[in-house]
PDB file of C-alpha atoms in Angstrom:
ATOM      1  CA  UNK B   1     -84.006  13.287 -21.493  1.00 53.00           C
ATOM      2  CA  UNK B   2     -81.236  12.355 -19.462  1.00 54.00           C
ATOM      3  CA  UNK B   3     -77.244  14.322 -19.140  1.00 54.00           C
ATOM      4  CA  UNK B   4     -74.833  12.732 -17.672  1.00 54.00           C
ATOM      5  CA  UNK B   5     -71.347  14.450 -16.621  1.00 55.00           C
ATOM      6  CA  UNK B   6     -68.233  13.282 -14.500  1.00 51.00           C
ATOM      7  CA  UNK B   7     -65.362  15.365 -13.498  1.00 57.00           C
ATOM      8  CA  UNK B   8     -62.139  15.001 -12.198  1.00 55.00           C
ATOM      9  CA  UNK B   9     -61.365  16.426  -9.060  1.00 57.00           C
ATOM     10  CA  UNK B  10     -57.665  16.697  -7.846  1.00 58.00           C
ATOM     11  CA  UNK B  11     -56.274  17.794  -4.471  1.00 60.00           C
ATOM     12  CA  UNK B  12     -53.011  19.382  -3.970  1.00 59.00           C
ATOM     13  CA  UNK B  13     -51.129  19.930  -0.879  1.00 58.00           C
ATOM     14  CA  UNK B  14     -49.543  22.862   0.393  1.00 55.00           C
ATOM     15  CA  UNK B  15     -46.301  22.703  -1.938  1.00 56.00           C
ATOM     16  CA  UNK B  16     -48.600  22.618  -4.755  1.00 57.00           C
ATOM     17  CA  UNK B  17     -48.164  18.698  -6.056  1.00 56.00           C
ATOM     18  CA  UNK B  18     -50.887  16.460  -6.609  1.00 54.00           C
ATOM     19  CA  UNK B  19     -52.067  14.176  -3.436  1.00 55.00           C
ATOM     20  CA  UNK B  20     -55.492  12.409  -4.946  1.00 56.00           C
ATOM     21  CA  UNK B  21     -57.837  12.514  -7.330  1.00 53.00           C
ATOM     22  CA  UNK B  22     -61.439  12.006  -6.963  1.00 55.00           C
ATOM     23  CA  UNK B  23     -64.321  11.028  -9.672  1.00 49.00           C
ATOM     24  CA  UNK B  24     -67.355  13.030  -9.161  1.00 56.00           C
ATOM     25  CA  UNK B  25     -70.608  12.439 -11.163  1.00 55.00           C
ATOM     26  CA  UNK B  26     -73.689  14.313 -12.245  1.00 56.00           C
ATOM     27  CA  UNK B  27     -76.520  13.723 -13.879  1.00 57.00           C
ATOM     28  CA  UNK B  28     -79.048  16.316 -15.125  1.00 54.00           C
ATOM     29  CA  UNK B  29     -82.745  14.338 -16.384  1.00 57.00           C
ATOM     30  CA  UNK B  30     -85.655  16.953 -18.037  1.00 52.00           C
ATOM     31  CA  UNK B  31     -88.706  16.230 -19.633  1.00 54.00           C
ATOM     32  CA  UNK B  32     -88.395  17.426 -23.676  1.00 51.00           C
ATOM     33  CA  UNK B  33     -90.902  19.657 -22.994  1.00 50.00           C
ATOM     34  CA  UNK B  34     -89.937  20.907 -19.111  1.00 48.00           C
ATOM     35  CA  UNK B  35     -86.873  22.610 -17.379  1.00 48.00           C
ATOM     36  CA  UNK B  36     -84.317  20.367 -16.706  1.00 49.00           C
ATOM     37  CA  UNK B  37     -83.416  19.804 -13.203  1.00 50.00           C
ATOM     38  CA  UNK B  38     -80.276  18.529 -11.296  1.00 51.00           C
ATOM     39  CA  UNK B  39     -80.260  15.975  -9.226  1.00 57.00           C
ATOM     40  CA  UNK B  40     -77.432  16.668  -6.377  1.00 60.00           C
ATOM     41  CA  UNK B  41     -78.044  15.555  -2.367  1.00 70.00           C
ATOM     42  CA  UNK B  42     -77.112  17.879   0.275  1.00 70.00           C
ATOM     43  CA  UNK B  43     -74.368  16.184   1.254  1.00 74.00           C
ATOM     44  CA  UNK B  44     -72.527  16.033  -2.162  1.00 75.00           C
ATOM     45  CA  UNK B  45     -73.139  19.794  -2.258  1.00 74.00           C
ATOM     46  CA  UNK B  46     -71.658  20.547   0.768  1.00 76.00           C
ATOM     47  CA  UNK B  47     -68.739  18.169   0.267  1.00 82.00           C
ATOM     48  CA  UNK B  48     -68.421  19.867  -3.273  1.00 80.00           C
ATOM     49  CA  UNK B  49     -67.978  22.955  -1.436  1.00 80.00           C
ATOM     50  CA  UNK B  50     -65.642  21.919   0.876  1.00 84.00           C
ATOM     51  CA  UNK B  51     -63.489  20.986  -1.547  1.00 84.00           C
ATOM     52  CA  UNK B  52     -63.397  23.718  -3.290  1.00 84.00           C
ATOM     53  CA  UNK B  53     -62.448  25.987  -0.242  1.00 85.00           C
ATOM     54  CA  UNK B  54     -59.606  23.940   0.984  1.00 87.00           C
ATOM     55  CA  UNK B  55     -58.538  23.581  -2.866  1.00 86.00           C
ATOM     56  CA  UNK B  56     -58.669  27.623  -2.896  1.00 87.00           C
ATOM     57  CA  UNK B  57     -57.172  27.930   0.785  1.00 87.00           C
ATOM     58  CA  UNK B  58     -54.144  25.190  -0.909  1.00 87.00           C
ATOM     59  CA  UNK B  59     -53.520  27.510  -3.576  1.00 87.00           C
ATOM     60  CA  UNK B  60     -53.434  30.799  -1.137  1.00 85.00           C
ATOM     61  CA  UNK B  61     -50.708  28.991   1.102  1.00 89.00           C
ATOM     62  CA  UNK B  62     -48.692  27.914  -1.959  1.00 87.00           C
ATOM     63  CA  UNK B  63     -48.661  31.595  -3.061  1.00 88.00           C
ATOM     64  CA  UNK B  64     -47.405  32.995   0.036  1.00 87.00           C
ATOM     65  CA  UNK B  65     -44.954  29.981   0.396  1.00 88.00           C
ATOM     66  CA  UNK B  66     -43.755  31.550  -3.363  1.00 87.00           C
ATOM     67  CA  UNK B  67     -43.387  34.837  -2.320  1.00 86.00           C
ATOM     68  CA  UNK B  68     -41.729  33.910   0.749  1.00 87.00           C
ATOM     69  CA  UNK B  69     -39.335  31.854  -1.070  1.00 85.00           C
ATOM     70  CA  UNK B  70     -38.724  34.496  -3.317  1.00 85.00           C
ATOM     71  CA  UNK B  71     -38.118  37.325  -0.818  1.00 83.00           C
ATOM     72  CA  UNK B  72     -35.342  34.577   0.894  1.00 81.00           C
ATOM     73  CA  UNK B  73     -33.999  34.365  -1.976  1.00 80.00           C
ATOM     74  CA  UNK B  74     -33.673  37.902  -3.275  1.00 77.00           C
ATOM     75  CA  UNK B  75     -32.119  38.548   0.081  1.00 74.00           C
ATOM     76  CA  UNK B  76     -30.103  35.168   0.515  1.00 68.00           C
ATOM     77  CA  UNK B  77     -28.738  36.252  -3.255  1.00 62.00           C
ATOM     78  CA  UNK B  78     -27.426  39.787  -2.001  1.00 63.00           C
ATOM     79  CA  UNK B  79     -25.743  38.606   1.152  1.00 62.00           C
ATOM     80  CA  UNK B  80     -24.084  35.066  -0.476  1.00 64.00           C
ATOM     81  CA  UNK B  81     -23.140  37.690  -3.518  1.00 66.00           C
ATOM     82  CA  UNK B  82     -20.433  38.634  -1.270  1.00 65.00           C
ATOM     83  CA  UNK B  83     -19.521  35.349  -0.218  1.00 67.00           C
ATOM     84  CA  UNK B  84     -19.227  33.407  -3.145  1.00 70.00           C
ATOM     85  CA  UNK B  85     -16.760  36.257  -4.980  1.00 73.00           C
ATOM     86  CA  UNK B  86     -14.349  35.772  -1.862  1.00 76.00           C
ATOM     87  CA  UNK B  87     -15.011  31.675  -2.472  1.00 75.00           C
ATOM     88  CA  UNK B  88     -13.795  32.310  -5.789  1.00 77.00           C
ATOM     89  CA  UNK B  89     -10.862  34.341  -5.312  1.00 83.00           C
ATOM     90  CA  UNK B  90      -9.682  31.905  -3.019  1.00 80.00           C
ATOM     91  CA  UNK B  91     -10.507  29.750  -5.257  1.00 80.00           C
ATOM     92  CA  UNK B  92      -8.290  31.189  -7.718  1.00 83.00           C
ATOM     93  CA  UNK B  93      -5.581  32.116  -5.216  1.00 84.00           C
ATOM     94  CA  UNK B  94      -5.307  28.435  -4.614  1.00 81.00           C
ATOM     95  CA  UNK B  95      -5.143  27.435  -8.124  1.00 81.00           C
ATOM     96  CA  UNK B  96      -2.199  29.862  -8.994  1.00 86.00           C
ATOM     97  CA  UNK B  97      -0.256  28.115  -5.917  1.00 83.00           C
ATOM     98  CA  UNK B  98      -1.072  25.040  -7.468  1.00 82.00           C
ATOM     99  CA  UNK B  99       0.510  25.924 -11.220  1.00 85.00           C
ATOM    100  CA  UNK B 100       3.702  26.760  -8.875  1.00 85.00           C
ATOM    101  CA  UNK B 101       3.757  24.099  -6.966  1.00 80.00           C
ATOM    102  CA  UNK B 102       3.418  22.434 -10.646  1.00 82.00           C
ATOM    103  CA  UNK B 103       6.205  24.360 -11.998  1.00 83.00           C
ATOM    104  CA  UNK B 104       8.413  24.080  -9.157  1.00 81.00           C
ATOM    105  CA  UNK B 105       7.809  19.760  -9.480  1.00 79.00           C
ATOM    106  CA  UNK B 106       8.562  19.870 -13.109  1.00 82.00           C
ATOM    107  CA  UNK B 107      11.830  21.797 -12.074  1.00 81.00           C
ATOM    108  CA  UNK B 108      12.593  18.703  -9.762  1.00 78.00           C
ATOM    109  CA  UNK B 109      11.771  16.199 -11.744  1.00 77.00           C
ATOM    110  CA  UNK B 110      14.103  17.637 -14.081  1.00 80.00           C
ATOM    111  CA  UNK B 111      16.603  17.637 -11.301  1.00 76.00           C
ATOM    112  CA  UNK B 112      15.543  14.037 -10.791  1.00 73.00           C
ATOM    113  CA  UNK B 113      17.023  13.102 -13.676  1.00 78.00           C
ATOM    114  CA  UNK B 114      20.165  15.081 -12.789  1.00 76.00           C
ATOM    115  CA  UNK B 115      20.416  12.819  -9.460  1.00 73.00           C
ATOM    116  CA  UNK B 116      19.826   9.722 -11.397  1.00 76.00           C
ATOM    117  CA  UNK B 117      22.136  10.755 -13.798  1.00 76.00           C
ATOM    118  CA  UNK B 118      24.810  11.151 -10.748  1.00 75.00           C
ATOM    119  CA  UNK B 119      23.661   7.723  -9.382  1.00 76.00           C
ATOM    120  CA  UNK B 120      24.413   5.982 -12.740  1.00 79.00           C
ATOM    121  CA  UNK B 121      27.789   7.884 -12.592  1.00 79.00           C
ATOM    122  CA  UNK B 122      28.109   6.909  -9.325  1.00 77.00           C
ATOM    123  CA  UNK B 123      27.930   3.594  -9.629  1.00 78.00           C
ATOM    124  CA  UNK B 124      30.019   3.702 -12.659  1.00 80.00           C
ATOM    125  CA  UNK B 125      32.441   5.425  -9.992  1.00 78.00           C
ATOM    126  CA  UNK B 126      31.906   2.083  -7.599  1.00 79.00           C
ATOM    127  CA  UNK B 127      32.679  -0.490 -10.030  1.00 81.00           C
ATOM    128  CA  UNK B 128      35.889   1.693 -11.036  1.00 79.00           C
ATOM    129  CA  UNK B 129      36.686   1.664  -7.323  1.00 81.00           C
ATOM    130  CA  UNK B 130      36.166  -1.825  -7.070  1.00 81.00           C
ATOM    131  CA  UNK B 131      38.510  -2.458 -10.027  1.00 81.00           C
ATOM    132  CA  UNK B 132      41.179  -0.289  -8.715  1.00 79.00           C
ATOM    133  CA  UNK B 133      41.252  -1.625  -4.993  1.00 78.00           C
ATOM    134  CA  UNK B 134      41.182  -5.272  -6.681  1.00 82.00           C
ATOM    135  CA  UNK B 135      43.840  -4.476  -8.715  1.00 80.00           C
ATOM    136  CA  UNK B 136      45.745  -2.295  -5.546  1.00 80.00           C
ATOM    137  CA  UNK B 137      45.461  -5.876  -3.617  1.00 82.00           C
ATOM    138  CA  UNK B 138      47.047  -7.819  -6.363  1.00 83.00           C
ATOM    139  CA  UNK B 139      49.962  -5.030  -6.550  1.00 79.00           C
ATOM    140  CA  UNK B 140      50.584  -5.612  -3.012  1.00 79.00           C
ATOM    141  CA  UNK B 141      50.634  -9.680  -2.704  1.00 83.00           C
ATOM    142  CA  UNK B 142      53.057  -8.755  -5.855  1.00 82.00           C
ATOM    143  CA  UNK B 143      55.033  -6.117  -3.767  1.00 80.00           C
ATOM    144  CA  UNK B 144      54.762  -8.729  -0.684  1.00 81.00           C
ATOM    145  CA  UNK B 145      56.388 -11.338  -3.140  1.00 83.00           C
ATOM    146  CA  UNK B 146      59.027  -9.202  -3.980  1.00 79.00           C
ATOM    147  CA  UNK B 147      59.562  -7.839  -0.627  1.00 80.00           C
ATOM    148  CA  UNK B 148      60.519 -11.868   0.366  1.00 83.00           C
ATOM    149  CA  UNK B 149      62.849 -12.255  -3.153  1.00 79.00           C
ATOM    150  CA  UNK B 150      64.823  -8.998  -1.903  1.00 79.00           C
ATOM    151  CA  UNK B 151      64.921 -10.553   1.652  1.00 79.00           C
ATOM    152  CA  UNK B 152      66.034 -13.549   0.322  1.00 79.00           C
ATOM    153  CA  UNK B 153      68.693 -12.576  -1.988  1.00 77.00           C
ATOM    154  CA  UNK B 154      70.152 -10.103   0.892  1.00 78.00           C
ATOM    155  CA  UNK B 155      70.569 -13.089   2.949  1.00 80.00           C
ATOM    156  CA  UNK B 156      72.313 -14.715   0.576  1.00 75.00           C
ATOM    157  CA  UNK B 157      74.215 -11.735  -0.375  1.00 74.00           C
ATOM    158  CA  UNK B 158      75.324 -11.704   3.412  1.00 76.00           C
ATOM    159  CA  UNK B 159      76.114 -15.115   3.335  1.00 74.00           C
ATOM    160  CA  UNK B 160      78.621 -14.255   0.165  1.00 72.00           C
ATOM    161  CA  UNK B 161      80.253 -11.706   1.794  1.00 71.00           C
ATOM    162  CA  UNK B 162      81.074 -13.998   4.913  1.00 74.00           C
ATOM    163  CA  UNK B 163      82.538 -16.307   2.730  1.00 67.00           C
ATOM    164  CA  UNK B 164      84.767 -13.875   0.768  1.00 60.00           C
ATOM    165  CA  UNK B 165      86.177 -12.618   4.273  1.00 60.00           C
ATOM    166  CA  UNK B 166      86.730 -15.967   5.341  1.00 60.00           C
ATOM    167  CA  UNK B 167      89.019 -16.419   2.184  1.00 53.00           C
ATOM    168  CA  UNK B 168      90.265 -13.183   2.294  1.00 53.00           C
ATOM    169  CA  UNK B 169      91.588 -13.616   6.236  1.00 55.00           C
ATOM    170  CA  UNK B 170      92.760 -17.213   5.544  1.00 48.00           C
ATOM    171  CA  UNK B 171      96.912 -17.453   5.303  1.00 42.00           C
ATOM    172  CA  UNK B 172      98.329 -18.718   2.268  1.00 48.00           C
ATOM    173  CA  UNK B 173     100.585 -21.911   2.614  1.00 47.00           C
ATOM    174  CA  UNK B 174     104.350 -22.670   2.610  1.00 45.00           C
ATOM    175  CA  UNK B 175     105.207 -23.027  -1.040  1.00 45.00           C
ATOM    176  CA  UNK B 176     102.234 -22.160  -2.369  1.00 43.00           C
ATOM    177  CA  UNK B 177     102.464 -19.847  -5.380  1.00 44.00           C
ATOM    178  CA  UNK B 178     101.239 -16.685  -4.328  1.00 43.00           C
ATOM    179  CA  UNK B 179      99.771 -16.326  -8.028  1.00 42.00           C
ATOM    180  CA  UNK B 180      97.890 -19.138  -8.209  1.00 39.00           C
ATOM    181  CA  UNK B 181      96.338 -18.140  -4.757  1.00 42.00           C
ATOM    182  CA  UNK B 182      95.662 -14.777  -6.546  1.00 41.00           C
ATOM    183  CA  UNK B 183      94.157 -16.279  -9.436  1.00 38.00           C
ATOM    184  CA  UNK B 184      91.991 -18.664  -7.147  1.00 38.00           C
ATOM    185  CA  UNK B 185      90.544 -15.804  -5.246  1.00 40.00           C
ATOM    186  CA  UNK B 186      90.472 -13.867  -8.429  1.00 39.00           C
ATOM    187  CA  UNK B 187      88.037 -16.788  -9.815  1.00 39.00           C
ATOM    188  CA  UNK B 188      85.983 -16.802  -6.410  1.00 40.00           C
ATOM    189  CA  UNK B 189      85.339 -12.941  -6.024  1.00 41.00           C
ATOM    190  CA  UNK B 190      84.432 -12.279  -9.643  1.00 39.00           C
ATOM    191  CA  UNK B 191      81.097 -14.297  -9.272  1.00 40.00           C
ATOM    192  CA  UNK B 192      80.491 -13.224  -5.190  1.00 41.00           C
ATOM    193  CA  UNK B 193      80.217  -9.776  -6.464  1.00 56.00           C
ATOM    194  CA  UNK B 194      78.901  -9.437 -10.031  1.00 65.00           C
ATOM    195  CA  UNK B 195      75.572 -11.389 -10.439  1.00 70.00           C
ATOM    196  CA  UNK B 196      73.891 -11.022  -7.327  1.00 67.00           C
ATOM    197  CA  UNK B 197      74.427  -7.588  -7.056  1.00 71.00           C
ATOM    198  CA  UNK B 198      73.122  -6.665 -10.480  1.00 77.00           C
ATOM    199  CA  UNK B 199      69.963  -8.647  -9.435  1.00 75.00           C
ATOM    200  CA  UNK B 200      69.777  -7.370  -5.843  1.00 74.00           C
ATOM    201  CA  UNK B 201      69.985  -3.771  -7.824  1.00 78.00           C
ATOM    202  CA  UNK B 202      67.000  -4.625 -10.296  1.00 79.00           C
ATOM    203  CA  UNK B 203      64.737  -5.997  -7.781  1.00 77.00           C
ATOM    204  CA  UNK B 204      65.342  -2.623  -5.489  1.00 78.00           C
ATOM    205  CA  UNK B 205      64.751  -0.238  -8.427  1.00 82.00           C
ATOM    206  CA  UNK B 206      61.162  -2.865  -9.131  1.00 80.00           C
ATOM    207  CA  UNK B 207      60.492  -1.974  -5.660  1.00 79.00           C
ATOM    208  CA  UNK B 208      60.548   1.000  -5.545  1.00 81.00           C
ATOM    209  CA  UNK B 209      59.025   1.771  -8.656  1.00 84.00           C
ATOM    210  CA  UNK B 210      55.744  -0.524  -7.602  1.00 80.00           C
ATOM    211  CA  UNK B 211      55.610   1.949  -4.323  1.00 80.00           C
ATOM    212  CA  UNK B 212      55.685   4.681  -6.366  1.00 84.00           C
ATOM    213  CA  UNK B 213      52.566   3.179  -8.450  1.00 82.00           C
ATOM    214  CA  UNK B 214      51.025   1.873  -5.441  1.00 80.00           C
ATOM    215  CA  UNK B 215      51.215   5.048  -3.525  1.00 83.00           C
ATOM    216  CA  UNK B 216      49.726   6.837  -6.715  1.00 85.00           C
ATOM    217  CA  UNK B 217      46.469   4.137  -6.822  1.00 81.00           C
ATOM    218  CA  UNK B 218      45.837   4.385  -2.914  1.00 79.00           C
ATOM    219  CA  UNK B 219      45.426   8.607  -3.622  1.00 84.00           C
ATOM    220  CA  UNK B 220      43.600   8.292  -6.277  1.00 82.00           C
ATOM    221  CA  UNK B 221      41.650   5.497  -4.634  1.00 81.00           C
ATOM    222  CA  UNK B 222      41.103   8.263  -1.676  1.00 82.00           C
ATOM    223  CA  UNK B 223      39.881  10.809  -4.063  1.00 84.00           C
ATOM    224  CA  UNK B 224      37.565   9.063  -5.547  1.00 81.00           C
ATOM    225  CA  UNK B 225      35.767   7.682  -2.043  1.00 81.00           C
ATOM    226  CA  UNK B 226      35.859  10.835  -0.972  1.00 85.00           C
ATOM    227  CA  UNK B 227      34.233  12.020  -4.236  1.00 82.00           C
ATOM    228  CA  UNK B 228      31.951   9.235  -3.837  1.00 82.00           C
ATOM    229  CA  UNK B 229      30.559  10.223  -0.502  1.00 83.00           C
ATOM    230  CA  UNK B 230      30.180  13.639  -1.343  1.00 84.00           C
ATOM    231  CA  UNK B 231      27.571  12.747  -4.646  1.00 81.00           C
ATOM    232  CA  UNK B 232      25.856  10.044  -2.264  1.00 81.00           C
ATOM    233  CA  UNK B 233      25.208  13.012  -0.024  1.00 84.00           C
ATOM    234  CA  UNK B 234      24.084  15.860  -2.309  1.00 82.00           C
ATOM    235  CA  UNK B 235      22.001  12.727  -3.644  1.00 82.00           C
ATOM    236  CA  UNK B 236      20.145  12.078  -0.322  1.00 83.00           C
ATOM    237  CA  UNK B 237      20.159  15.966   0.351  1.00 84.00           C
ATOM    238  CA  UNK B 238      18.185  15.939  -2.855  1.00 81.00           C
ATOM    239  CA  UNK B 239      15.788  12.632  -2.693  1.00 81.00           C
ATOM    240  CA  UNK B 240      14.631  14.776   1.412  1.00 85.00           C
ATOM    241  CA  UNK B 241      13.891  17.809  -0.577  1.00 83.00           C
ATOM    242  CA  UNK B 242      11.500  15.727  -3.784  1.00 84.00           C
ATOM    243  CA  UNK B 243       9.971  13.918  -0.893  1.00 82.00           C
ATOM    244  CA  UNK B 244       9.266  17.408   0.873  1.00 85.00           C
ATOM    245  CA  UNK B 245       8.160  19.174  -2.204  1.00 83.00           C
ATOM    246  CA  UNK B 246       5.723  16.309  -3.021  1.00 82.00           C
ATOM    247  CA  UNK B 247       4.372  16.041   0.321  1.00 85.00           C
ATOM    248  CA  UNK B 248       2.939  19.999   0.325  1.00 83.00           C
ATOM    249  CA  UNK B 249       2.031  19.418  -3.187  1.00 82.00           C
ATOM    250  CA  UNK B 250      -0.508  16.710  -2.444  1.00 82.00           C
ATOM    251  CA  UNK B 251      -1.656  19.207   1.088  1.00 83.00           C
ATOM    252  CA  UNK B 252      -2.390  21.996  -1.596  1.00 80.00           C
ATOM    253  CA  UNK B 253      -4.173  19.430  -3.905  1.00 80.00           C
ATOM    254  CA  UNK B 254      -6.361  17.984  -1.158  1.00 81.00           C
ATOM    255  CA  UNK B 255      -7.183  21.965  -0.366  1.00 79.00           C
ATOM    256  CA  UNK B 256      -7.847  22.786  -3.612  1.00 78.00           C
ATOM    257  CA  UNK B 257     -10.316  20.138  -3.838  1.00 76.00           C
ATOM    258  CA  UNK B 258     -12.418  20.567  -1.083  1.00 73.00           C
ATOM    259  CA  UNK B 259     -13.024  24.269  -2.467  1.00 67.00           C
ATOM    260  CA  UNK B 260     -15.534  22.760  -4.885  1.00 58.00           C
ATOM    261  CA  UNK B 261     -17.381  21.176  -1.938  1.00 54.00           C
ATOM    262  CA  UNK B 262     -17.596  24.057   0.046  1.00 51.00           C
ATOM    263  CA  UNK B 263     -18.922  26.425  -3.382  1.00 51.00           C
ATOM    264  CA  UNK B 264     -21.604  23.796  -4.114  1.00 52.00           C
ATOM    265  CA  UNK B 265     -22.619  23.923  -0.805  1.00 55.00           C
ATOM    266  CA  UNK B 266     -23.318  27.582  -0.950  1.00 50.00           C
ATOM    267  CA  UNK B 267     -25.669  27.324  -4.917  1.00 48.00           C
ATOM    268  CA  UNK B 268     -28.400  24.369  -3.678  1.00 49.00           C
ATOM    269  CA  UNK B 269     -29.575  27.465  -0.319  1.00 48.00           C
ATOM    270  CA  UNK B 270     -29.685  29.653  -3.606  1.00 46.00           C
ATOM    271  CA  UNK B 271     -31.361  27.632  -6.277  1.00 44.00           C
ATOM    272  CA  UNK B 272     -33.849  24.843  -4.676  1.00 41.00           C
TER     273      UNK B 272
END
């Protein structure tokens, strides 16, 4: 009778994975009526035991790799312990000046919206100015029109008056009824005086009252520049201290996450 066997034999290296695997055979023939005997060289004996004592000496260095692992880590676990709860608290330190620095943007934003909100005014402001001055220029080529009427009609007020003295300082002549010269210069003086006066008076009280008005639109013109600068200013005053704000809000961002990096860095010593 013939028995035939074949095993698997594996090797394993020192971290204790699988390097090869070998097929081994043996066969085992006996006689029905004798004691069976095994048929194995020397050689495969020897090599049999060989492997066996490096596969035992494998598993002894794994071991004490284990418990030296585990002794590193048991000690690497008390002194990181330590560590890592300052990691977090800093951690945690650094997320509290984050929901400040969130709170203190939402308060700007807010005041965003204030400063647009005075920009909008503002411009409202501008086109008002714009209006007014356009309207201030028109007031004075008016004012500049009248200005030449009034010079005009005092010239020719002048030249009245020059004329009336001339009549007045002229003799009357020989025979001449002294009532008909009265009536004469009666008829002359009456229209010298009257018309051109009354209209020399009305275009002096216009003038005047379009100073008055154009005095009154060049103040109010100057308060509201001066109004004007002052909101431009508070605006840029306002759009240095976003910008600011913003840029130590992204330094305390990038901060907060390289935290992460630093914890993670800490777990793999602790855990592989």
């Amino acid at each position: 009778m013939e028995w035939n066997e074949v095993d698997l034999v594996q090797e394993f290296t020192v971290e204790g994975q699988c390097s090869k695997i070998k097929v081994r055979s043996c066969r085992i023939t006996w006689d029905s009526l004798q004691v069976p005997r095994v048929e194995l060289t020397l050689s495969e004996l020897q090599e049999m035991a060989t492997r066996q004592q490096q596969q035992i000496e494998a598993q002894q260095q794994m071991l004490v790799a284990k418990e030296q692992r585990l002794k590193y880590l048991q000690h690497g676990g008390r002194s990181n312990q330590g560590q890592t709860q300052s990691e977090a608290e800093k951690l945690q330190r650094l997320k509290e000046r984050v929901e400040t620095q969130e709170a203190k943007l939402k308060k700007i934003r807010a005041m965003r919206g204030q400063v647009d909100y005075s920009k909008l005014i503002n411009g409202n402001l501008s086109a008002e100015i714009d209006h007014v001055s356009s309207l201030f220029q028109e007031k004075q080529a008016e004012l500049q029109t009248a200005v030449i009427r009034v010079d005009q009609l005092t010239q020719q007020l002048e030249d009245l008056r020059r004329g009336r003295l001339q009549l007045h300082s002229v003799a009357p002549t020989p025979g001449a009824p002294t009532g008909c010269h009265g009536a004469a210069t009666g008829q002359k003086g009456s229209p010298l005086s009257g018309p051109a006066a009354l209209e020399l008076r009305k275009l002096y009280q216009e003038l005047q009252a379009r100073n008055r008005h154009n005095l009154e639109q060049s103040s109010k013109l100057a308060q509201n520049k001066e109004l004007l600068n002052k909101r431009n200013a508070q605006v840029t005053v306002m759009d240095q201290r976003i910008g600011d704000l913003r840029e130590r809000l992204h330094k305390k961002r990038a901060e907060v996450q390289k935290i992460p990096f630093v914890i993670m860095d800490c777990y793999p010593q602790q855990t592989s």
